[in-house]
GROMACS .gro file of C-alpha atoms in nm:
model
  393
    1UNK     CA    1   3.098   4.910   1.274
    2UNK     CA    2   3.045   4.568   1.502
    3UNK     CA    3   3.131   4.557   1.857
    4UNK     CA    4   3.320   4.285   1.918
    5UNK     CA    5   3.435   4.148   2.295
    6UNK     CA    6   3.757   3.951   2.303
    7UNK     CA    7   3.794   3.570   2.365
    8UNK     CA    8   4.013   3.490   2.642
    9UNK     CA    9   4.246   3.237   2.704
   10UNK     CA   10   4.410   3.118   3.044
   11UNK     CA   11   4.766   2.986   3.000
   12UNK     CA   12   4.981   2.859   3.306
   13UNK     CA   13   5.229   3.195   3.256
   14UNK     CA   14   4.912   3.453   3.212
   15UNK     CA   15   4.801   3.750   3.482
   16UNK     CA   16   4.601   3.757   3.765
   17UNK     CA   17   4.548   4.146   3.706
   18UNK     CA   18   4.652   4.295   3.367
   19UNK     CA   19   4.414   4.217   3.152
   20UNK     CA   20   4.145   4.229   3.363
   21UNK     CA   21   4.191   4.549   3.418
   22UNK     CA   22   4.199   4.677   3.107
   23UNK     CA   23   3.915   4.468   2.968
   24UNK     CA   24   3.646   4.480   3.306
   25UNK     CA   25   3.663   4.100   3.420
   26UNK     CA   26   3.752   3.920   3.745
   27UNK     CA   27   3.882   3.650   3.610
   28UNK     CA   28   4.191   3.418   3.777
   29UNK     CA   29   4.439   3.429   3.565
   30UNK     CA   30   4.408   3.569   3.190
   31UNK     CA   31   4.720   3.527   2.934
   32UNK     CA   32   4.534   3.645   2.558
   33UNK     CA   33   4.263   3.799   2.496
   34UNK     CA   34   4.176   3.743   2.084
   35UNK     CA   35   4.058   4.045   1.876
   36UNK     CA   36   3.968   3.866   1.546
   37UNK     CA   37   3.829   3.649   1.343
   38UNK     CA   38   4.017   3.351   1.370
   39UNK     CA   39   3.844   3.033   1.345
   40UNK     CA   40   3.978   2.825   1.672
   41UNK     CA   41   3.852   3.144   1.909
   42UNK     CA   42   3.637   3.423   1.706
   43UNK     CA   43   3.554   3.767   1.890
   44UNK     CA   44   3.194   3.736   1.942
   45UNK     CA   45   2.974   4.128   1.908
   46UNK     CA   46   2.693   4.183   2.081
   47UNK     CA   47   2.394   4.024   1.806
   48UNK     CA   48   2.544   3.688   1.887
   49UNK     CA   49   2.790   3.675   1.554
   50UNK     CA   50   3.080   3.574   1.591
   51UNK     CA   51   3.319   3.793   1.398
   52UNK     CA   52   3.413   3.519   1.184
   53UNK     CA   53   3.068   3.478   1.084
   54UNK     CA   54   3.034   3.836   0.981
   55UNK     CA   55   3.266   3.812   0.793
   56UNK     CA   56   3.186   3.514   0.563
   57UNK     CA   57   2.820   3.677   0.574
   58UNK     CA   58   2.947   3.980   0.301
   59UNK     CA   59   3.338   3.905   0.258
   60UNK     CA   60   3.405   4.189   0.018
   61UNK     CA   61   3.181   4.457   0.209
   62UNK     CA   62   3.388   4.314   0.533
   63UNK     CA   63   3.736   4.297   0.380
   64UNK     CA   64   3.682   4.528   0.034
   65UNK     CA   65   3.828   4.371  -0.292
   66UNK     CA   66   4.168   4.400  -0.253
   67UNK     CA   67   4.173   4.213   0.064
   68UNK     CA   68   3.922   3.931  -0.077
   69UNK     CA   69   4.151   3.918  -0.417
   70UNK     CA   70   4.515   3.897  -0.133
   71UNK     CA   71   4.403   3.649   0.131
   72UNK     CA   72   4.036   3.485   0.035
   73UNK     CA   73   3.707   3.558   0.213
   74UNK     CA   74   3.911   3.571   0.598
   75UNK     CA   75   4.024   3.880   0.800
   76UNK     CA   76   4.446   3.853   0.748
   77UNK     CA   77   4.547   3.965   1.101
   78UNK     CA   78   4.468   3.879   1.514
   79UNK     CA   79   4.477   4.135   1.768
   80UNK     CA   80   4.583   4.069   2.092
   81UNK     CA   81   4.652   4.151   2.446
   82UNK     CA   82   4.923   3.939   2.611
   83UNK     CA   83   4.990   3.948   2.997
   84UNK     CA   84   5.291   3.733   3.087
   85UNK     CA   85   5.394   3.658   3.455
   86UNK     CA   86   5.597   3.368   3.328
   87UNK     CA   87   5.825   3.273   3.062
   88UNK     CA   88   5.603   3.157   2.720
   89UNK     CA   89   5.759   2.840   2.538
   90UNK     CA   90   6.083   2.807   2.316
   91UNK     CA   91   5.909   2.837   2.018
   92UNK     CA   92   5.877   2.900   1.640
   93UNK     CA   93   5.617   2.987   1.405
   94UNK     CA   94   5.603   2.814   1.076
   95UNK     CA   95   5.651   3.004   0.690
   96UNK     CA   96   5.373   2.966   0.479
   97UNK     CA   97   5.492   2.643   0.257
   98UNK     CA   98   5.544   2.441   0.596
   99UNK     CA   99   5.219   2.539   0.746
  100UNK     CA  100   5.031   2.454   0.444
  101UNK     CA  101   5.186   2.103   0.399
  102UNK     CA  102   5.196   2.041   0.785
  103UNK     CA  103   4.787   2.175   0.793
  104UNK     CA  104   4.746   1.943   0.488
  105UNK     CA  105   4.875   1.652   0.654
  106UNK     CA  106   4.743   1.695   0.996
  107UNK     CA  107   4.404   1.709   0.805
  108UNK     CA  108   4.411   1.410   0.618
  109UNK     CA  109   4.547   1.210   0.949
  110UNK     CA  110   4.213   1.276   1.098
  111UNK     CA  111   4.367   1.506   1.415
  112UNK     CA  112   4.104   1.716   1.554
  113UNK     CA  113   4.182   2.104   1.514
  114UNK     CA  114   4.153   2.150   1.926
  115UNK     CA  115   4.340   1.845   1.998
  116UNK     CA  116   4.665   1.936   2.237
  117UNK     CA  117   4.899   1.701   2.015
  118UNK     CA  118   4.789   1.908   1.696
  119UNK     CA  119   5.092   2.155   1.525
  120UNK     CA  120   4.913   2.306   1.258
  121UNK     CA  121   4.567   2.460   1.370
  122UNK     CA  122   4.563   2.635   1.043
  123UNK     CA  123   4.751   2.660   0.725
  124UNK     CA  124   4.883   3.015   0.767
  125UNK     CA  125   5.195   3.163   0.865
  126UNK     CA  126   5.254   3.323   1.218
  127UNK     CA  127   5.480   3.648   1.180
  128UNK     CA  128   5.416   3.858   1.443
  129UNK     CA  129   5.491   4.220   1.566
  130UNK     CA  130   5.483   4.317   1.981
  131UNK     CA  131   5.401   4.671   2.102
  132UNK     CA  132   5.502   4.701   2.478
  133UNK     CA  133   5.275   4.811   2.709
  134UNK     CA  134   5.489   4.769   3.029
  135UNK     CA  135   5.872   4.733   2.998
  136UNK     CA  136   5.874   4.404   2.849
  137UNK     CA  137   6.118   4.111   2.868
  138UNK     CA  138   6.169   3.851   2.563
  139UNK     CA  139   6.441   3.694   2.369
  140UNK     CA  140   6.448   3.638   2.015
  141UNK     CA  141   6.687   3.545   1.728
  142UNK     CA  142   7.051   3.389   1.774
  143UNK     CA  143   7.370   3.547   1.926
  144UNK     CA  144   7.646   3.520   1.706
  145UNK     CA  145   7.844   3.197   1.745
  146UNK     CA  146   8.125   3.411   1.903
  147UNK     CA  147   7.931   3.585   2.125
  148UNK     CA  148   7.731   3.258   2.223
  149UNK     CA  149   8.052   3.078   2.302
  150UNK     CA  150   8.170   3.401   2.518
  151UNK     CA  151   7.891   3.376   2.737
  152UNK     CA  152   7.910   3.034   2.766
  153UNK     CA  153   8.310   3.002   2.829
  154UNK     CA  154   8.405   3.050   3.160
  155UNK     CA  155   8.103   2.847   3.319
  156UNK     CA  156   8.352   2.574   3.369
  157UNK     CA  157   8.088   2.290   3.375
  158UNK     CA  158   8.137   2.006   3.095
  159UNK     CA  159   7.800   2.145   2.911
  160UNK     CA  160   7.899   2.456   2.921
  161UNK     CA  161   8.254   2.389   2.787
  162UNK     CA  162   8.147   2.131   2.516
  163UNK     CA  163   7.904   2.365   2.381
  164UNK     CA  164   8.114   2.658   2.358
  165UNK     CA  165   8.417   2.459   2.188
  166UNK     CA  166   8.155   2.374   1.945
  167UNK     CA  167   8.047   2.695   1.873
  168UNK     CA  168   8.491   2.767   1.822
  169UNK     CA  169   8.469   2.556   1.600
  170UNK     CA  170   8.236   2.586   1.399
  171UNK     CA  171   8.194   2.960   1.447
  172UNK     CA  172   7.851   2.965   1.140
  173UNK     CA  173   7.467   2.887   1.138
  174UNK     CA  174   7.606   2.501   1.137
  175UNK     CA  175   7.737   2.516   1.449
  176UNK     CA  176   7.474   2.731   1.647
  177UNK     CA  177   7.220   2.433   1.436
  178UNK     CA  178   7.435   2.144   1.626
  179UNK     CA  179   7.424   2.305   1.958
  180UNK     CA  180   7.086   2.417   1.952
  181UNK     CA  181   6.982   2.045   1.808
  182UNK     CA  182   7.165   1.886   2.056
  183UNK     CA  183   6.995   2.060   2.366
  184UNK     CA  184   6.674   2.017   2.245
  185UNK     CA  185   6.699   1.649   2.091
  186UNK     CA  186   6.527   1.419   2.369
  187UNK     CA  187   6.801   1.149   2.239
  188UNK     CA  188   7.066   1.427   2.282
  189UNK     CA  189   6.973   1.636   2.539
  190UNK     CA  190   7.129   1.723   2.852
  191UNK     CA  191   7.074   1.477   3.181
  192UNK     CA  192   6.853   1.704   3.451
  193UNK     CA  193   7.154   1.742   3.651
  194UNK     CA  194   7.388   1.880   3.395
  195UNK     CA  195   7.129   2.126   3.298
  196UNK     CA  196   7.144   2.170   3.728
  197UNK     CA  197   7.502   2.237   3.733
  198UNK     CA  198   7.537   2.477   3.434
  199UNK     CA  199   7.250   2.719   3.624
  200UNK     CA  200   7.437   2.680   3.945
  201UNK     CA  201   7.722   2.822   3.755
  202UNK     CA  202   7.567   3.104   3.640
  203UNK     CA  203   7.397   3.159   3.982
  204UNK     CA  204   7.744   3.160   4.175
  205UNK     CA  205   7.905   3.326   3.839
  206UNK     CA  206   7.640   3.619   3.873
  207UNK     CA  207   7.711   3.645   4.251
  208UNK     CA  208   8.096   3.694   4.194
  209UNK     CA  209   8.005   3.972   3.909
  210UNK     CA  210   7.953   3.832   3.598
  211UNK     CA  211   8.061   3.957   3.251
  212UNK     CA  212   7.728   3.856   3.123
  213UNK     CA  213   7.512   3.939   3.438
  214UNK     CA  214   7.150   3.952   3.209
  215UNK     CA  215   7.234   3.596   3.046
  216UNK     CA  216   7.303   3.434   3.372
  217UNK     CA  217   7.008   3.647   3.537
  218UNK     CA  218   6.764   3.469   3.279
  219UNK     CA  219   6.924   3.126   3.301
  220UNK     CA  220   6.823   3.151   3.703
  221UNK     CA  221   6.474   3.267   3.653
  222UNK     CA  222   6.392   3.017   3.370
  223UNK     CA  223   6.550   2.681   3.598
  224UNK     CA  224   6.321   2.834   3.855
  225UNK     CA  225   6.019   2.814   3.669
  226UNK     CA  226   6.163   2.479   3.474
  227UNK     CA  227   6.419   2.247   3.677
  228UNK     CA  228   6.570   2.056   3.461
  229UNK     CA  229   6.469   2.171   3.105
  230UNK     CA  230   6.731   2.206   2.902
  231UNK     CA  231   6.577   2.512   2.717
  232UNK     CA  232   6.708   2.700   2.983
  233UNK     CA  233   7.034   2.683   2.856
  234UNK     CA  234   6.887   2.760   2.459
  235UNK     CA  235   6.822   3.088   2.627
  236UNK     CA  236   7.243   3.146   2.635
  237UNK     CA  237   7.227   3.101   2.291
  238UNK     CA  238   6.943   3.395   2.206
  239UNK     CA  239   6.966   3.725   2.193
  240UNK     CA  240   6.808   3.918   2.516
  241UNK     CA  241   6.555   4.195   2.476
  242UNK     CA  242   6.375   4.428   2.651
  243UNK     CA  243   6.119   4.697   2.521
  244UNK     CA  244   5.990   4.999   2.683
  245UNK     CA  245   5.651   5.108   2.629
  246UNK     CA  246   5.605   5.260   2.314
  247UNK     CA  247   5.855   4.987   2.192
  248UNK     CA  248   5.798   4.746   1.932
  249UNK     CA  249   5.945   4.396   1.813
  250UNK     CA  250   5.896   4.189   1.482
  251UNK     CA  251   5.948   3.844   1.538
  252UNK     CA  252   5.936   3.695   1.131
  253UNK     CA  253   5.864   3.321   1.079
  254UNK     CA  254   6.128   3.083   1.145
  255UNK     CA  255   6.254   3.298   1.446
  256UNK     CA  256   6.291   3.112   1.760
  257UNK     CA  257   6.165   3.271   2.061
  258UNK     CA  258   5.994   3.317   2.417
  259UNK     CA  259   5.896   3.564   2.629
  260UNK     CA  260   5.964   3.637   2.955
  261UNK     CA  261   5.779   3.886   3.115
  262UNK     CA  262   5.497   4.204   3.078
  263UNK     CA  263   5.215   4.346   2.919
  264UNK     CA  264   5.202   4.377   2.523
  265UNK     CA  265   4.946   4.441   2.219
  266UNK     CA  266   5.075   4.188   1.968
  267UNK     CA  267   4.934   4.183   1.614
  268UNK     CA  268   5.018   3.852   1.370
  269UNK     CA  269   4.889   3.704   1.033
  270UNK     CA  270   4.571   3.467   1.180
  271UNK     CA  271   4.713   3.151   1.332
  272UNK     CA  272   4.783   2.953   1.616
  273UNK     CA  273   5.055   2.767   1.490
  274UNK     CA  274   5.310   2.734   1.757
  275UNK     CA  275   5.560   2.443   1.732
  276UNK     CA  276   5.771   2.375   2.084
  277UNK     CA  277   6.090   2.270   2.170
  278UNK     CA  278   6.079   2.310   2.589
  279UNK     CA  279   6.041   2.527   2.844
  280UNK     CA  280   5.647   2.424   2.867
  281UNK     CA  281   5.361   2.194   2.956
  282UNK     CA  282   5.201   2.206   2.645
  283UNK     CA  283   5.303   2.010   2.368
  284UNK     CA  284   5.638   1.969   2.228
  285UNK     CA  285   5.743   1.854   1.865
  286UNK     CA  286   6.120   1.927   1.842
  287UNK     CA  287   6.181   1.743   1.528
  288UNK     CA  288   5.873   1.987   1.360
  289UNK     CA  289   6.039   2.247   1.566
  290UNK     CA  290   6.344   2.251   1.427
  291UNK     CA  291   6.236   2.210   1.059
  292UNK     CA  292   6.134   2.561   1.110
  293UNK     CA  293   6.422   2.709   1.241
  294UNK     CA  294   6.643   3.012   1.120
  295UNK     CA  295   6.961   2.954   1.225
  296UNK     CA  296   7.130   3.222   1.082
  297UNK     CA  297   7.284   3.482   1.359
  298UNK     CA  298   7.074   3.794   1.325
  299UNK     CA  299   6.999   4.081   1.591
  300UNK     CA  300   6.658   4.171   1.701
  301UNK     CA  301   6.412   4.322   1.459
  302UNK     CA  302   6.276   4.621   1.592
  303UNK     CA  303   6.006   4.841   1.421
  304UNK     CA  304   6.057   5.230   1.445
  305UNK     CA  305   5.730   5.395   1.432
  306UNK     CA  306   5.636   5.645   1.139
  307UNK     CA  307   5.420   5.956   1.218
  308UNK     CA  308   5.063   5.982   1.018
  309UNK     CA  309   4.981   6.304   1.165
  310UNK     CA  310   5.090   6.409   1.543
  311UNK     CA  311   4.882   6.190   1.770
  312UNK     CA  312   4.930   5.864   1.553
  313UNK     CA  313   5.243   5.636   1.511
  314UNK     CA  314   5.218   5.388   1.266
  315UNK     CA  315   5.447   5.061   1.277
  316UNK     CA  316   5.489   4.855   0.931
  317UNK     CA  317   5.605   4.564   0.974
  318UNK     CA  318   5.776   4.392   0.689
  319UNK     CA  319   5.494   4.151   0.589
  320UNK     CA  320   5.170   4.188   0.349
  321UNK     CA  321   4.903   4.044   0.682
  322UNK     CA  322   4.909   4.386   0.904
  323UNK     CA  323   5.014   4.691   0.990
  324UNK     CA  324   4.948   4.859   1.354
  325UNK     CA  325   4.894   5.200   1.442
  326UNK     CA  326   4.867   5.396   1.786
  327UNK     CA  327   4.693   5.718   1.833
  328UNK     CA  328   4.680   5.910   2.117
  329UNK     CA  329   4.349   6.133   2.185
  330UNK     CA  330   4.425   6.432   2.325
  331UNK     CA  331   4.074   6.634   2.538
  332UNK     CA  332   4.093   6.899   2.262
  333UNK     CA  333   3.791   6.858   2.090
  334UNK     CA  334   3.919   6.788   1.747
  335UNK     CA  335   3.807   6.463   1.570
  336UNK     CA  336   4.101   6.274   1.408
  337UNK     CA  337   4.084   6.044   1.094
  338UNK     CA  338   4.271   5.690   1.202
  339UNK     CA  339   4.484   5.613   0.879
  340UNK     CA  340   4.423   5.354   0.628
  341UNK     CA  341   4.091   5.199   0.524
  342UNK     CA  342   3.997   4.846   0.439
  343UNK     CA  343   3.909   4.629   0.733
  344UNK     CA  344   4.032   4.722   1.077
  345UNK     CA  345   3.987   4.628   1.437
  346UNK     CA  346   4.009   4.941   1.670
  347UNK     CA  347   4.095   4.860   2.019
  348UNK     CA  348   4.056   5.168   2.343
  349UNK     CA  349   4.375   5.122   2.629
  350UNK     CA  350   4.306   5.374   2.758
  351UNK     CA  351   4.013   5.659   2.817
  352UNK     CA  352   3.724   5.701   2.677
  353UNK     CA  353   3.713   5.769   2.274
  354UNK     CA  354   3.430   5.834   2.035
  355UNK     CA  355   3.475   5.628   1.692
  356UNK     CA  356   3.253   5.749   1.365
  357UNK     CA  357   3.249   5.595   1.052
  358UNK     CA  358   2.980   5.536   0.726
  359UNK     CA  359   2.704   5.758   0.962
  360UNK     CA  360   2.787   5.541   1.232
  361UNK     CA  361   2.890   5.648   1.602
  362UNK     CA  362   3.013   5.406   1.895
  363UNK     CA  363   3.184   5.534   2.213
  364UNK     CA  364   3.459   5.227   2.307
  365UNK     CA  365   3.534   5.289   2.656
  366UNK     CA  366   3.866   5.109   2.786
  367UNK     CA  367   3.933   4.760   2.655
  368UNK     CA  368   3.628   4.749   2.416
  369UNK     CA  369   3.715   4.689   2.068
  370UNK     CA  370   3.484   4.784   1.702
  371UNK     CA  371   3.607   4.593   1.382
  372UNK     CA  372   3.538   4.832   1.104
  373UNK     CA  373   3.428   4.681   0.802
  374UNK     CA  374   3.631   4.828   0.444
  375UNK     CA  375   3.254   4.934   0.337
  376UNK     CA  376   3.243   5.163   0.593
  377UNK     CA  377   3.504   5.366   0.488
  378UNK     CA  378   3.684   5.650   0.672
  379UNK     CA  379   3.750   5.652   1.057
  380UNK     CA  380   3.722   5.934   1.271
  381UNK     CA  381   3.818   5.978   1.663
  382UNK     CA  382   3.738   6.199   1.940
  383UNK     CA  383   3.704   6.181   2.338
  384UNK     CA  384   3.996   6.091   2.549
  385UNK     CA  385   4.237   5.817   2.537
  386UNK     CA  386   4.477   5.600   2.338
  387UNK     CA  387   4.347   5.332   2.056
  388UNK     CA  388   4.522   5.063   1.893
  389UNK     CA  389   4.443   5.020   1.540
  390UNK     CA  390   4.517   4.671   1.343
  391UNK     CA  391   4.444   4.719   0.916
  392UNK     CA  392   4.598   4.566   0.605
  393UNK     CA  393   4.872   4.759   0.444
   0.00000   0.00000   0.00000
């Protein structure tokens, strides 16, 4: 087993408290904290490796054949914490093919890895599962064209009404592509002020008891946090989620997205490739953006857990990078095996728990983390707590 502590990234929409807590630091304002091996922001243990380094130093006693022979000589998966006091980015994470070629090309144009302007950081895909810590607020996915052009009817604003008679019209994955297109479009896009007039519709329209009271709700908070963008008015056009804890969400490639507000373990295939349309600082490529995009009408995608024995849940998502479990330590005194084997990260929210594995014994008090090499085989865990528990399927 290797100790690994997470690396920790400060966004504009991240905590002042959450993860702090759970990980022992005082710093300002936290959004991620990174649990892998990922090249851009490694976990680092305790010899000085990084984890990414240990890694590459024995691949196959690391990762175990199967894994080596599936994805290469890297770790598949990135664990995180996310702590959002702010809305994240309309975004979308490439497939495979288009983060290969878009990697390939950013390469051989001589664009530094780190640099902000930079899609592709790697050449993987980004599908990506959520497990809610707090009751958690996103949107994900497209409304059906009718139900998009419901909510949007009635608005009486000349944004609101061509985009809904669009949407009549053209009631398919074509139309919700033209309306989406033409919000995001810089050369199409809505003036400041018509973006300003459709969220003071929804603001009175909420007042007066609104038929769609949780669209109009979001429409206000996003203008709040960003006048004038018209993503806020993409966000009529997703569907609205929210996730108790316990809850989980898969959010597949292509999928356009944002969240809006809480605490969350997510677990993804190992990238940072994150291509923007709005609704952000950082930076935006809507014509790479929209290359990406699903645009077929599809509800959200959420993962129902599967029992491995009575303290752990396991949730598969439908990809080949990761799996995540959650087990719950009872102060019983009996030592539970963690399923699966190969390589896995191991992650204490809560207590204090007691991992064993090849001979080996750590204690991981709250927000410490082990990655557990395949060669080590078979994981045990005692103590008191919960642990979160990224492997390959």
């Amino acid at each position: 087993m290797h100790i690994i502590q997470p690396a920790i990234w400060d966004y504009a929409w991240g905590s002042s408290t959450e993860i702090q807590e759970i990980v022992g630091c005082d710093d300002p304002r936290i959004a991620e904290a990174w649990f892998g091996a990922h090249p851009l922001a490694p976990s680092s243990g305790p010899d000085g490796r990084s984890l990414d380094q240990f890694v590459s130093d024995d691949p196959r006693h690391a990762l175990g054949e199967g894994t080596v022979r599936r994805f290469g000589g890297v770790l598949p998966y990135l664990l995180k914490i996310i702590a959002a006091d702010g809305a994240l980015s309309l975004q979308v994470h490439p497939r495979l093919e288009a983060a290969r070629a878009g990697f390939a090309a950013e390469e051989a144009a001589g664009i530094p890895r780190d640099a902000p302007r930079r899609n592709y950081r790697d050449p993987n895909h980004k599908p990506e599962l959520v497990y809610a810590l707090t009751r958690f607020e996103a949107m994900c996915g497209f409304r059906t064209p009718r139900r998009a052009a419901e909510v949007l009817s009635g608005l009486g604003t000349s944004l609101s009404d061509a985009l809904s008679s669009t949407l009549r019209d053209e009631p398919s994955a074509k139309g919700v592509r033209e309306v989406f297109t033409r919000l995001v479009t810089p050369e199409q896009a809505p003036a400041p002020d018509d973006v300003a007039q459709l969220v003071e519709a929804c603001r009175l329209r909420l007042e007066s008891g609104s038929p769609s009271p949780r669209a109009d709700r979001t429409v206000v908070m996003l203008a709040a946090q960003f006048p004038g963008d018209p993503g806020v008015v993409t966000s009529l056009l997703l569907n609205p989620v929210t996730l108790r804890p316990g809850e989980a969400l898969f959010i597949p490639a292509g999928g356009v997205h944002s969240y809006l507000h809480g605490l969350a373990v997510e677990v993804m295939a190992s990238s940072d490739n994150v291509l923007r349309a709005g609704l952000t600082g950082k930076h935006v490529d809507v014509p790479e953006m929209l290359r990406n995009v699903d645009y077929v009408a599809a509800p959200p995608i959420r993962i129902a857990p599967e029992a491995f024995h009575q303290a752990t849940r396991v949730y598969y998502a439908p990809v080949d990078d990761f799996e995540l479990s959650v087990t719950d330590v009872p102060a019983d005194g009996v030592v539970r095996r963690l399923p699966g084997l190969g390589p896995r990260v191991v992650l204490c929210l809560d207590g204090s728990v007691v991992l064993e594995a090849n001979n080996q014994t750590e204690v991981l008090p709250r927000g410490r983390a082990a990655f557990v090499a395949d060669g080590d085989g078979p994981v045990t865990v005692g103590g008191k707590g919960t642990v979160v528990q990224a492997a390959v399927p």
